[in-house]
Amino acid sequence: MSDAAQPSAAEVRAAAEAVKAALDRHLDAVERRSGEGDPAVYAAFNELAAAAEVYDELLYDAYDEVTPFEIPGDDSLPAYAGPEEPSALSVLIRRDYTVVEPRRLLSQAQRIVDLDPDIDTGNDAPGGGAAAGESVHTALGVVFGEFEPDEIASRHKEFGLEEGDSTLWVVAAEEQPEPGEWLSAPFDQADPHMVVCRFDVSSVFDEELDEEDEEDEEIDEEDEDDLEVLEPGS
């Protein structure tokens, strides 16, 4: 980068001051928060992240230096723009699974149909009994039709499933939609600006914790190596 394109020292200093101000606003919002998922805290967090990113870029361009800040990626939700006191809400849930034991899934589906032959499996045969234990597609319909999603999540191994990532969004609304209004396209109207709070579960988080634990163990080992062994009487 040429000298002409580099930011001035004044620009870098202004960006640093913006980070300091954003820090104060974030702390003030945290101290005044009304509870979990407070939109003011979320907005202050985003402002702080944006200010830190600008400072990080200018500092690198001007001085070839970096900061210890970890800037959230672009996949983070935008600032909340919904009502302060939502009178209606929607809960959007996504859970990913892998069918790792098809035979176990088929067996469970067949057992369910055997106990209740009147279950509609979508097959022409009465009760669809035979096909329930032969088709993964049909077995999934039987299992998820019989059990609540939360029960499947807690018992997924029994059904031959392996958990992947999951997320839950609580989305604010001005009022409840009319019955049947969104059933044809249930997820098309999920507005990220209306998300009050979200809860994510991913193995990525566990891997990050494992890496941090490994780093801590390495540091502890280095500290032990640096310890001086003193002989009695020294």
GROMACS .gro file of N, CA and C in nm, residues 77-83 86 88-90 169-174 189-197:
model
   78
   77LEU      N    1  -2.645  -1.167   1.367
   77LEU     CA    2  -2.772  -1.103   1.340
   77LEU      C    3  -2.758  -0.951   1.343
   78PRO      N    4  -2.838  -0.880   1.264
   78PRO     CA    5  -2.837  -0.733   1.271
   78PRO      C    6  -2.899  -0.685   1.401
   79ALA      N    7  -2.890  -0.556   1.423
   79ALA     CA    8  -2.947  -0.497   1.545
   79ALA      C    9  -3.098  -0.518   1.550
   80TYR      N   10  -3.149  -0.542   1.669
   80TYR     CA   11  -3.292  -0.564   1.687
   80TYR      C   12  -3.369  -0.437   1.652
   81ALA      N   13  -3.476  -0.453   1.576
   81ALA     CA   14  -3.556  -0.338   1.533
   81ALA      C   15  -3.704  -0.360   1.560
   82GLY      N   16  -3.736  -0.453   1.649
   82GLY     CA   17  -3.875  -0.483   1.678
   82GLY      C   18  -3.929  -0.401   1.793
   83PRO      N   19  -4.051  -0.428   1.835
   83PRO     CA   20  -4.113  -0.354   1.946
   83PRO      C   21  -4.041  -0.378   2.078
   86PRO      N   22  -4.276  -0.686   2.296
   86PRO     CA   23  -4.352  -0.766   2.199
   86PRO      C   24  -4.478  -0.826   2.261
   88ALA      N   25  -4.656  -1.047   2.072
   88ALA     CA   26  -4.668  -1.177   2.006
   88ALA      C   27  -4.528  -1.220   1.964
   89LEU      N   28  -4.509  -1.348   1.950
   89LEU     CA   29  -4.377  -1.397   1.910
   89LEU      C   30  -4.390  -1.530   1.839
   90SER      N   31  -4.285  -1.563   1.763
   90SER     CA   32  -4.273  -1.692   1.697
   90SER      C   33  -4.143  -1.756   1.742
  169TRP      N   34  -3.458  -1.952   1.744
  169TRP     CA   35  -3.478  -1.807   1.736
  169TRP      C   36  -3.613  -1.771   1.798
  170VAL      N   37  -3.613  -1.671   1.883
  170VAL     CA   38  -3.737  -1.613   1.934
  170VAL      C   39  -3.758  -1.481   1.860
  171VAL      N   40  -3.861  -1.477   1.777
  171VAL     CA   41  -3.884  -1.364   1.688
  171VAL      C   42  -4.007  -1.287   1.733
  172ALA      N   43  -3.992  -1.157   1.749
  172ALA     CA   44  -4.103  -1.072   1.792
  172ALA      C   45  -4.197  -1.043   1.676
  173ALA      N   46  -4.323  -1.014   1.709
  173ALA     CA   47  -4.422  -0.978   1.609
  173ALA      C   48  -4.516  -0.873   1.668
  174GLU      N   49  -4.570  -0.790   1.582
  174GLU     CA   50  -4.665  -0.689   1.628
  174GLU      C   51  -4.795  -0.754   1.674
  189GLN      N   52  -4.080  -1.568   0.626
  189GLN     CA   53  -4.097  -1.436   0.687
  189GLN      C   54  -4.012  -1.417   0.813
  190ALA      N   55  -3.909  -1.498   0.829
  190ALA     CA   56  -3.821  -1.485   0.946
  190ALA      C   57  -3.730  -1.363   0.926
  191ASP      N   58  -3.762  -1.253   0.992
  191ASP     CA   59  -3.687  -1.128   0.979
  191ASP      C   60  -3.579  -1.123   1.087
  192PRO      N   61  -3.449  -1.125   1.049
  192PRO     CA   62  -3.342  -1.121   1.150
  192PRO      C   63  -3.348  -0.997   1.239
  193HIS      N   64  -3.406  -0.887   1.188
  193HIS     CA   65  -3.416  -0.764   1.268
  193HIS      C   66  -3.518  -0.777   1.382
  194MET      N   67  -3.600  -0.882   1.376
  194MET     CA   68  -3.704  -0.899   1.477
  194MET      C   69  -3.668  -1.007   1.579
  195VAL      N   70  -3.546  -1.061   1.572
  195VAL     CA   71  -3.505  -1.167   1.664
  195VAL      C   72  -3.475  -1.109   1.802
  196VAL      N   73  -3.552  -1.152   1.901
  196VAL     CA   74  -3.532  -1.104   2.038
  196VAL      C   75  -3.409  -1.171   2.099
  197CYS      N   76  -3.395  -1.301   2.080
  197CYS     CA   77  -3.280  -1.375   2.130
  197CYS      C   78  -3.268  -1.504   2.050
   0.00000   0.00000   0.00000
